[in-house]
Amino acid sequence: MLLVGYCFGIRSERRLCEEVHLNLAYRWFCRLDLTDRIPDHSSFSKNRHGRFRESDLLRHVFETTVARCMKEGLVGGQGFAVDASLISADVQKQNSSNPGDWAAREICPDDAPRAVREYLDTLDDEAFGAATTAKPKFTAHADPASQWTAARKGPAFFAYSDNYLIDTDHGIIMDVDASRSNKTAEVGAMRKMLDRTEQRFGVKPDWIAADTAYGSSDTLVWLALKRQILPFIPVFDKGERTDGTFSRSDFTWDDENDRYICPGGKEMRHTWRTYSDPKRNAPVWKSRNYRALKSDCTGCELKAKCCPNAETRSVHRDKYEIVRDFARQCTTSDFNPKAQARRKKVEMLFAHLKRILGLGRLRLRGPCGVQDEFTLAATAQNLRKLAKLKPILPAAG
């Protein structure tokens, strides 16, 4: 019955019971005869907080659906895309306070609501309590795991992030995970989903596409070096300037001589000292600042466009800049437009989730309830895609 509700956007469990009671197709799907009694709406909550969660049944149903899609040839396994979307939590700002006035670890779990107890259990979880050390402006008393965010460039609200990892061939959702609505938690969810997909289904993509939020150095190193996955992800780069002066990309890197060449043709080094032992000046894996000589910058014709407010120009080189350069090569390759076009399938899934399935606002609270809702919705989307692309036709004759 829950799958029927999520497949057809029936958000109310009371209304779902009425629809199953009247609709013969729903009765057939739920294996109910005309004389069978429809379960009461209260039984959903009892099963959700009881045997569903204890047996991890909803995750099992989702993975069974993914396995069926793989069996039908809807999963290529070469290219994946990942993204996150904000879903409003079932709380109001009026029932919130400053985090300093709400000491989470001093709350008695026996007297706290279910959503608060779930949050206390996830304080050390990378997707929730330990996602970031930054404290939000407000904490919701009814659902403290939700994140106060203004990521939509509008009025702030409490939300969770719904993370999707999809196969780009037909937009099949390979994994889904709930997290707080911040960049650290969403990147952690991506790593978790990639590892879990390889563990459960033995599928590891050749390449992955994502937006700039996943373009930090640590993420690119994890993808390119540890997991051997090509990252078609724009690099998160603070070296680009918008004031008309030269950006870091305007300086040429000379890897053989460990130096930058400025637009004026002068060299920039991280140190100008000459050691008797050449090993002391050998390139190492650490962040460095490369500076030009003062004599080169003083009389340079390009100084007004390079460093008008400083005596010399310096360029910062990240510890893993070689990996970032590799990611830049991926995003400037001929295949990148195709990868980014396929990445839009995950955004279409989020639009379908909110507009067709009606999951613009959550009904359940707490990390477990939110994960249940996201898992059921992803299962419903995969089932709809499977029924559309691989329908079971009636036998001839």
Tab-separated table of C-alpha atoms in Angstrom:
chain	number	residue	atom	x	y	z
A	1	MET	CA	0.000	0.000	0.000
A	2	LEU	CA	2.883	2.374	0.708
A	3	LEU	CA	4.281	1.749	-2.778
A	4	VAL	CA	0.870	2.554	-4.277
A	5	GLY	CA	0.781	5.793	-2.320
A	6	TYR	CA	4.234	6.917	-3.410
A	7	CYS	CA	3.806	5.799	-7.034
A	8	PHE	CA	0.623	7.845	-7.468
A	9	GLY	CA	1.410	10.768	-5.179
A	10	ILE	CA	-1.112	9.870	-2.446
A	11	ARG	CA	0.531	11.604	0.498
A	12	SER	CA	-2.178	11.062	3.127
A	13	GLU	CA	-2.314	7.590	4.665
A	14	ARG	CA	-5.989	8.036	5.524
A	15	ARG	CA	-6.738	8.835	1.898
A	16	LEU	CA	-4.554	5.913	0.807
A	17	CYS	CA	-6.728	3.528	2.821
A	18	GLU	CA	-9.833	4.952	1.147
A	19	GLU	CA	-8.302	4.663	-2.338
A	20	VAL	CA	-7.259	1.032	-1.814
A	21	HIS	CA	-10.707	0.249	-0.434
A	22	LEU	CA	-12.423	1.557	-3.613
A	23	ASN	CA	-9.903	0.851	-6.394
A	24	LEU	CA	-9.888	-2.746	-7.685
A	25	ALA	CA	-6.438	-2.338	-9.291
A	26	TYR	CA	-4.961	-1.220	-5.978
A	27	ARG	CA	-6.611	-4.176	-4.242
A	28	TRP	CA	-5.139	-6.567	-6.806
A	29	PHE	CA	-1.651	-5.073	-6.397
A	30	CYS	CA	-1.899	-5.373	-2.597
A	31	ARG	CA	-3.250	-8.961	-2.896
A	32	LEU	CA	-6.546	-8.101	-1.232
A	33	ASP	CA	-9.844	-9.766	-2.158
A	34	LEU	CA	-13.108	-7.856	-2.379
A	35	THR	CA	-14.085	-9.087	1.069
A	36	ASP	CA	-10.727	-8.427	2.738
A	37	ARG	CA	-10.563	-5.636	5.271
A	38	ILE	CA	-8.278	-2.676	4.531
A	39	PRO	CA	-5.655	-2.058	7.257
A	40	ASP	CA	-6.249	0.950	9.481
A	41	HIS	CA	-4.152	4.031	8.834
A	42	SER	CA	-2.583	3.756	12.290
A	43	SER	CA	-0.991	0.424	11.330
A	44	PHE	CA	1.430	2.264	9.017
A	45	SER	CA	3.124	4.042	11.926
A	46	LYS	CA	3.302	0.868	14.040
A	47	ASN	CA	4.921	-1.126	11.250
A	48	ARG	CA	7.187	1.731	10.162
A	49	HIS	CA	8.654	2.168	13.640
A	50	GLY	CA	8.606	-1.582	14.292
A	51	ARG	CA	9.280	-4.436	11.913
A	52	PHE	CA	9.975	-2.274	8.834
A	53	ARG	CA	12.913	-0.565	10.502
A	54	GLU	CA	14.157	-3.564	12.438
A	55	SER	CA	14.398	-5.664	9.265
A	56	ASP	CA	15.485	-2.768	6.985
A	57	LEU	CA	12.655	-3.842	4.703
A	58	LEU	CA	12.342	-0.594	2.724
A	59	ARG	CA	16.026	-0.683	1.750
A	60	HIS	CA	15.607	-4.335	0.714
A	61	VAL	CA	12.636	-3.428	-1.525
A	62	PHE	CA	14.605	-0.581	-3.109
A	63	GLU	CA	17.635	-2.766	-3.837
A	64	THR	CA	15.388	-5.497	-5.245
A	65	THR	CA	13.937	-2.932	-7.653
A	66	VAL	CA	17.426	-1.810	-8.713
A	67	ALA	CA	18.447	-5.438	-9.268
A	68	ARG	CA	15.397	-5.954	-11.496
A	69	CYS	CA	16.284	-2.860	-13.526
A	70	MET	CA	19.800	-4.238	-13.971
A	71	LYS	CA	18.389	-7.586	-15.075
A	72	GLU	CA	16.228	-5.855	-17.694
A	73	GLY	CA	19.279	-4.079	-19.133
A	74	LEU	CA	18.365	-0.560	-17.968
A	75	VAL	CA	21.670	-0.015	-16.151
A	76	GLY	CA	24.802	0.470	-18.233
A	77	GLY	CA	27.220	0.981	-15.339
A	78	GLN	CA	29.680	3.177	-17.293
A	79	GLY	CA	28.526	6.649	-16.240
A	80	PHE	CA	26.902	7.894	-13.027
A	81	ALA	CA	25.616	11.281	-11.932
A	82	VAL	CA	25.099	12.562	-8.402
A	83	ASP	CA	23.195	15.506	-6.981
A	84	ALA	CA	21.177	16.603	-3.960
A	85	SER	CA	17.880	18.450	-3.644
A	86	LEU	CA	16.383	20.306	-0.695
A	87	ILE	CA	13.125	18.931	0.721
A	88	SER	CA	11.298	21.018	3.325
A	89	ALA	CA	11.111	19.459	6.787
A	90	ASP	CA	7.867	19.165	8.726
A	91	VAL	CA	8.737	21.925	11.223
A	92	GLN	CA	8.159	25.640	11.641
A	93	LYS	CA	10.578	28.411	12.555
A	94	GLN	CA	8.309	29.438	15.434
A	95	ASN	CA	9.204	26.193	17.197
A	96	SER	CA	12.983	26.706	17.080
A	97	SER	CA	15.718	28.472	18.996
A	98	ASN	CA	19.408	29.313	18.930
A	99	PRO	CA	21.599	26.193	19.179
A	100	GLY	CA	23.241	27.649	22.266
A	101	ASP	CA	19.891	27.582	24.067
A	102	TRP	CA	19.260	23.967	23.033
A	103	ALA	CA	21.940	21.680	24.458
A	104	ALA	CA	21.462	18.400	22.594
A	105	ARG	CA	23.643	16.220	24.807
A	106	GLU	CA	21.878	17.342	28.008
A	107	ILE	CA	18.444	16.139	26.854
A	108	CYS	CA	17.079	13.038	28.541
A	109	PRO	CA	16.377	10.503	25.737
A	110	ASP	CA	13.560	8.879	27.720
A	111	ASP	CA	11.520	12.093	27.781
A	112	ALA	CA	12.355	13.299	24.236
A	113	PRO	CA	10.153	12.797	21.136
A	114	ARG	CA	11.078	10.094	18.644
A	115	ALA	CA	12.681	12.510	16.147
A	116	VAL	CA	14.866	14.006	18.891
A	117	ARG	CA	15.967	10.548	20.070
A	118	GLU	CA	16.918	9.643	16.502
A	119	TYR	CA	18.972	12.815	16.220
A	120	LEU	CA	20.787	12.063	19.486
A	121	ASP	CA	21.696	8.656	18.054
A	122	THR	CA	23.236	10.303	14.961
A	123	LEU	CA	25.317	13.040	16.605
A	124	ASP	CA	28.479	11.255	15.461
A	125	ASP	CA	27.113	10.378	12.013
A	126	GLU	CA	28.874	12.133	9.122
A	127	ALA	CA	25.543	12.739	7.409
A	128	PHE	CA	23.907	14.483	10.371
A	129	GLY	CA	25.456	15.553	13.682
A	130	ALA	CA	29.097	15.380	12.636
A	131	ALA	CA	28.583	16.661	9.089
A	132	THR	CA	30.122	20.026	9.910
A	133	THR	CA	31.403	21.931	12.927
A	134	ALA	CA	29.578	25.107	11.855
A	135	LYS	CA	26.550	25.793	14.011
A	136	PRO	CA	23.318	26.757	12.233
A	137	LYS	CA	21.450	29.902	13.173
A	138	PHE	CA	18.384	28.004	14.404
A	139	THR	CA	17.598	24.485	15.616
A	140	ALA	CA	14.113	23.015	15.321
A	141	HIS	CA	12.891	21.494	18.600
A	142	ALA	CA	10.603	18.959	16.900
A	143	ASP	CA	13.234	17.803	14.380
A	144	PRO	CA	16.759	18.981	15.343
A	145	ALA	CA	18.409	16.947	12.553
A	146	SER	CA	16.883	19.250	9.923
A	147	GLN	CA	19.079	22.066	8.612
A	148	TRP	CA	18.255	25.773	8.666
A	149	THR	CA	19.307	26.837	5.171
A	150	ALA	CA	18.854	29.587	2.599
A	151	ALA	CA	20.468	27.669	-0.261
A	152	ARG	CA	17.597	28.523	-2.634
A	153	LYS	CA	18.595	32.223	-2.553
A	154	GLY	CA	15.294	33.054	-0.869
A	155	PRO	CA	13.774	32.938	2.618
A	156	ALA	CA	15.527	30.404	4.847
A	157	PHE	CA	13.716	27.259	5.981
A	158	PHE	CA	14.338	23.907	7.646
A	159	ALA	CA	15.191	21.139	5.168
A	160	TYR	CA	16.876	17.829	4.486
A	161	SER	CA	18.945	16.896	1.431
A	162	ASP	CA	17.750	14.049	-0.769
A	163	ASN	CA	20.872	12.576	-2.414
A	164	TYR	CA	20.538	10.570	-5.643
A	165	LEU	CA	23.162	8.479	-7.412
A	166	ILE	CA	21.844	7.558	-10.867
A	167	ASP	CA	22.983	5.616	-13.893
A	168	THR	CA	22.948	8.022	-16.825
A	169	ASP	CA	21.745	5.535	-19.466
A	170	HIS	CA	18.058	5.554	-18.454
A	171	GLY	CA	18.094	7.565	-15.210
A	172	ILE	CA	17.764	4.566	-12.871
A	173	ILE	CA	18.395	5.546	-9.240
A	174	MET	CA	21.221	3.300	-8.049
A	175	ASP	CA	21.213	4.600	-4.469
A	176	VAL	CA	19.508	7.192	-2.288
A	177	ASP	CA	20.565	8.712	0.996
A	178	ALA	CA	19.285	11.375	3.388
A	179	SER	CA	21.606	13.968	4.904
A	180	ARG	CA	21.666	17.468	6.329
A	181	SER	CA	21.552	20.305	3.838
A	182	ASN	CA	25.205	21.316	3.683
A	183	LYS	CA	28.034	20.619	1.279
A	184	THR	CA	30.055	18.419	3.636
A	185	ALA	CA	27.143	16.079	4.330
A	186	GLU	CA	26.175	15.834	0.644
A	187	VAL	CA	29.730	14.955	-0.413
A	188	GLY	CA	29.859	12.347	2.354
A	189	ALA	CA	26.571	10.899	1.066
A	190	MET	CA	28.075	10.622	-2.439
A	191	ARG	CA	31.015	8.587	-1.132
A	192	LYS	CA	28.707	6.393	0.908
A	193	MET	CA	26.429	5.711	-2.065
A	194	LEU	CA	29.315	4.871	-4.422
A	195	ASP	CA	30.807	2.427	-1.922
A	196	ARG	CA	27.436	0.847	-1.169
A	197	THR	CA	26.551	0.464	-4.858
A	198	GLU	CA	29.813	-1.338	-5.564
A	199	GLN	CA	29.371	-3.522	-2.495
A	200	ARG	CA	25.727	-4.487	-3.145
A	201	PHE	CA	25.681	-4.737	-6.945
A	202	GLY	CA	29.346	-4.973	-7.959
A	203	VAL	CA	29.004	-1.869	-10.160
A	204	LYS	CA	31.663	0.853	-10.298
A	205	PRO	CA	31.333	3.593	-12.936
A	206	ASP	CA	34.074	4.660	-15.302
A	207	TRP	CA	33.103	8.311	-14.868
A	208	ILE	CA	30.835	10.469	-12.755
A	209	ALA	CA	29.264	13.878	-13.409
A	210	ALA	CA	28.290	16.421	-10.757
A	211	ASP	CA	28.139	20.161	-10.120
A	212	THR	CA	30.727	22.443	-8.505
A	213	ALA	CA	29.628	21.547	-4.958
A	214	TYR	CA	31.470	18.249	-5.414
A	215	GLY	CA	34.590	19.848	-6.909
A	216	SER	CA	36.734	20.253	-3.797
A	217	SER	CA	40.302	18.921	-3.737
A	218	ASP	CA	39.555	16.144	-1.233
A	219	THR	CA	36.625	14.862	-3.291
A	220	LEU	CA	38.564	14.919	-6.567
A	221	VAL	CA	41.503	13.103	-4.974
A	222	TRP	CA	39.139	10.467	-3.549
A	223	LEU	CA	37.465	9.926	-6.926
A	224	ALA	CA	40.486	10.086	-9.246
A	225	LEU	CA	43.197	8.466	-7.129
A	226	LYS	CA	41.447	6.195	-4.652
A	227	ARG	CA	38.455	5.044	-6.690
A	228	GLN	CA	39.920	5.435	-10.224
A	229	ILE	CA	36.798	7.253	-11.505
A	230	LEU	CA	37.017	10.057	-14.075
A	231	PRO	CA	35.527	13.214	-12.513
A	232	PHE	CA	33.516	15.356	-14.935
A	233	ILE	CA	33.073	17.901	-12.161
A	234	PRO	CA	33.870	21.635	-12.334
A	235	VAL	CA	36.725	22.378	-9.933
A	236	PHE	CA	35.807	24.458	-6.900
A	237	ASP	CA	38.364	27.198	-7.486
A	238	LYS	CA	38.874	30.452	-5.588
A	239	GLY	CA	41.771	31.506	-7.793
A	240	GLU	CA	39.581	33.017	-10.499
A	241	ARG	CA	39.168	36.796	-10.241
A	242	THR	CA	36.283	38.963	-11.397
A	243	ASP	CA	37.838	42.417	-10.921
A	244	GLY	CA	39.566	42.479	-14.322
A	245	THR	CA	43.007	41.408	-13.066
A	246	PHE	CA	44.755	38.206	-14.076
A	247	SER	CA	43.394	34.987	-12.586
A	248	ARG	CA	45.477	31.949	-11.708
A	249	SER	CA	44.498	30.290	-14.976
A	250	ASP	CA	46.333	33.066	-16.846
A	251	PHE	CA	49.642	31.851	-15.396
A	252	THR	CA	51.390	28.910	-17.073
A	253	TRP	CA	52.632	26.055	-14.919
A	254	ASP	CA	56.072	24.610	-15.716
A	255	ASP	CA	56.110	21.256	-13.987
A	256	GLU	CA	59.646	20.329	-15.035
A	257	ASN	CA	61.175	23.407	-13.383
A	258	ASP	CA	58.624	23.737	-10.551
A	259	ARG	CA	57.603	27.290	-11.414
A	260	TYR	CA	54.869	29.490	-12.888
A	261	ILE	CA	55.333	31.751	-15.915
A	262	CYS	CA	53.398	35.003	-15.655
A	263	PRO	CA	51.616	36.627	-18.654
A	264	GLY	CA	54.634	38.935	-18.973
A	265	GLY	CA	57.005	36.007	-19.434
A	266	LYS	CA	58.675	36.266	-16.002
A	267	GLU	CA	59.125	33.241	-13.785
A	268	MET	CA	57.578	32.802	-10.315
A	269	ARG	CA	59.065	30.463	-7.716
A	270	HIS	CA	58.064	29.362	-4.230
A	271	THR	CA	61.612	30.119	-3.051
A	272	TRP	CA	64.520	31.974	-4.603
A	273	ARG	CA	67.163	30.484	-2.329
A	274	THR	CA	69.816	28.191	-3.789
A	275	TYR	CA	70.708	25.179	-1.654
A	276	SER	CA	73.892	23.165	-1.933
A	277	ASP	CA	71.757	20.046	-1.626
A	278	PRO	CA	69.232	20.025	-4.548
A	279	LYS	CA	66.920	17.662	-2.621
A	280	ARG	CA	66.014	20.471	-0.189
A	281	ASN	CA	64.373	22.349	-3.034
A	282	ALA	CA	62.704	19.343	-4.695
A	283	PRO	CA	58.925	19.469	-5.323
A	284	VAL	CA	56.834	17.929	-2.540
A	285	TRP	CA	53.126	17.294	-2.010
A	286	LYS	CA	52.147	20.393	-0.066
A	287	SER	CA	50.558	23.787	-0.657
A	288	ARG	CA	52.893	26.518	-1.846
A	289	ASN	CA	52.855	30.185	-2.808
A	290	TYR	CA	54.801	31.122	-5.932
A	291	ARG	CA	56.024	34.743	-6.061
A	292	ALA	CA	57.648	36.912	-8.672
A	293	LEU	CA	60.691	39.088	-8.007
A	294	LYS	CA	60.037	42.688	-7.019
A	295	SER	CA	62.362	43.886	-9.758
A	296	ASP	CA	60.305	42.018	-12.364
A	297	CYS	CA	56.975	43.466	-11.207
A	298	THR	CA	58.050	47.084	-10.621
A	299	GLY	CA	58.709	47.982	-14.249
A	300	CYS	CA	56.265	45.557	-15.842
A	301	GLU	CA	53.755	47.003	-18.305
A	302	LEU	CA	51.095	44.524	-17.095
A	303	LYS	CA	51.336	45.463	-13.399
A	304	ALA	CA	48.087	47.445	-13.463
A	305	LYS	CA	46.279	44.349	-14.686
A	306	CYS	CA	48.204	41.891	-12.542
A	307	CYS	CA	48.850	43.301	-9.059
A	308	PRO	CA	47.831	46.996	-8.920
A	309	ASN	CA	47.624	47.040	-5.096
A	310	ALA	CA	50.696	44.948	-4.282
A	311	GLU	CA	54.400	45.136	-4.954
A	312	THR	CA	54.600	41.606	-6.347
A	313	ARG	CA	52.147	38.994	-7.554
A	314	SER	CA	51.839	35.588	-5.910
A	315	VAL	CA	49.961	32.478	-7.038
A	316	HIS	CA	48.832	29.763	-4.645
A	317	ARG	CA	49.243	26.153	-5.728
A	318	ASP	CA	47.186	23.553	-3.886
A	319	LYS	CA	48.719	20.390	-2.456
A	320	TYR	CA	46.819	18.274	-4.982
A	321	GLU	CA	46.853	20.763	-7.828
A	322	ILE	CA	47.930	18.018	-10.227
A	323	VAL	CA	44.629	16.223	-9.535
A	324	ARG	CA	42.712	19.477	-9.946
A	325	ASP	CA	44.448	20.017	-13.293
A	326	PHE	CA	43.398	16.511	-14.323
A	327	ALA	CA	39.796	17.339	-13.415
A	328	ARG	CA	40.040	20.537	-15.486
A	329	GLN	CA	41.217	18.479	-18.443
A	330	CYS	CA	38.163	16.234	-18.012
A	331	THR	CA	35.798	19.211	-17.984
A	332	THR	CA	37.394	20.682	-21.122
A	333	SER	CA	37.375	17.403	-23.055
A	334	ASP	CA	35.046	16.667	-25.966
A	335	PHE	CA	33.035	14.194	-23.855
A	336	ASN	CA	32.206	16.693	-21.091
A	337	PRO	CA	29.167	18.290	-22.852
A	338	LYS	CA	27.660	14.821	-23.230
A	339	ALA	CA	28.359	13.993	-19.578
A	340	GLN	CA	26.784	17.250	-18.383
A	341	ALA	CA	23.749	16.681	-20.595
A	342	ARG	CA	23.281	13.244	-19.030
A	343	ARG	CA	23.701	14.770	-15.565
A	344	LYS	CA	20.485	16.709	-16.098
A	345	LYS	CA	18.577	13.445	-15.745
A	346	VAL	CA	19.069	13.575	-11.995
A	347	GLU	CA	17.578	17.091	-11.904
A	348	MET	CA	14.601	15.825	-13.906
A	349	LEU	CA	14.115	13.098	-11.298
A	350	PHE	CA	13.995	15.706	-8.538
A	351	ALA	CA	11.449	17.736	-10.514
A	352	HIS	CA	9.343	14.602	-10.985
A	353	LEU	CA	9.699	13.829	-7.272
A	354	LYS	CA	8.301	17.195	-6.216
A	355	ARG	CA	5.744	17.958	-8.909
A	356	ILE	CA	4.321	14.535	-9.783
A	357	LEU	CA	4.875	12.493	-6.627
A	358	GLY	CA	4.158	15.487	-4.404
A	359	LEU	CA	7.214	15.191	-2.157
A	360	GLY	CA	7.848	18.897	-1.805
A	361	ARG	CA	7.503	18.707	1.961
A	362	LEU	CA	8.217	15.805	4.276
A	363	ARG	CA	5.560	14.185	6.444
A	364	LEU	CA	7.875	12.217	8.741
A	365	ARG	CA	10.480	13.607	11.121
A	366	GLY	CA	13.896	12.474	12.250
A	367	PRO	CA	16.739	10.869	10.267
A	368	CYS	CA	15.017	7.465	10.108
A	369	GLY	CA	11.664	8.846	8.984
A	370	VAL	CA	13.270	11.019	6.322
A	371	GLN	CA	15.353	8.109	5.043
A	372	ASP	CA	12.183	5.990	4.809
A	373	GLU	CA	10.403	8.649	2.757
A	374	PHE	CA	13.325	9.147	0.374
A	375	THR	CA	13.810	5.393	-0.068
A	376	LEU	CA	10.137	4.776	-0.831
A	377	ALA	CA	10.025	7.687	-3.287
A	378	ALA	CA	13.146	6.445	-5.118
A	379	THR	CA	11.645	2.933	-5.257
A	380	ALA	CA	8.457	4.344	-6.769
A	381	GLN	CA	10.402	6.305	-9.398
A	382	ASN	CA	12.388	3.218	-10.409
A	383	LEU	CA	9.189	1.148	-10.618
A	384	ARG	CA	7.519	3.744	-12.826
A	385	LYS	CA	10.579	3.854	-15.094
A	386	LEU	CA	10.721	0.049	-15.229
A	387	ALA	CA	7.009	-0.210	-16.121
A	388	LYS	CA	7.406	2.428	-18.836
A	389	LEU	CA	10.516	1.032	-20.515
A	390	LYS	CA	9.941	-2.696	-19.952
A	391	PRO	CA	6.188	-3.252	-19.778
A	392	ILE	CA	4.868	-6.778	-19.326
A	393	LEU	CA	2.774	-7.389	-22.443
A	394	PRO	CA	-0.159	-9.834	-22.369
A	395	ALA	CA	0.496	-13.205	-23.923
A	396	ALA	CA	-0.672	-13.617	-27.538
A	397	GLY	CA	-3.737	-15.769	-28.190
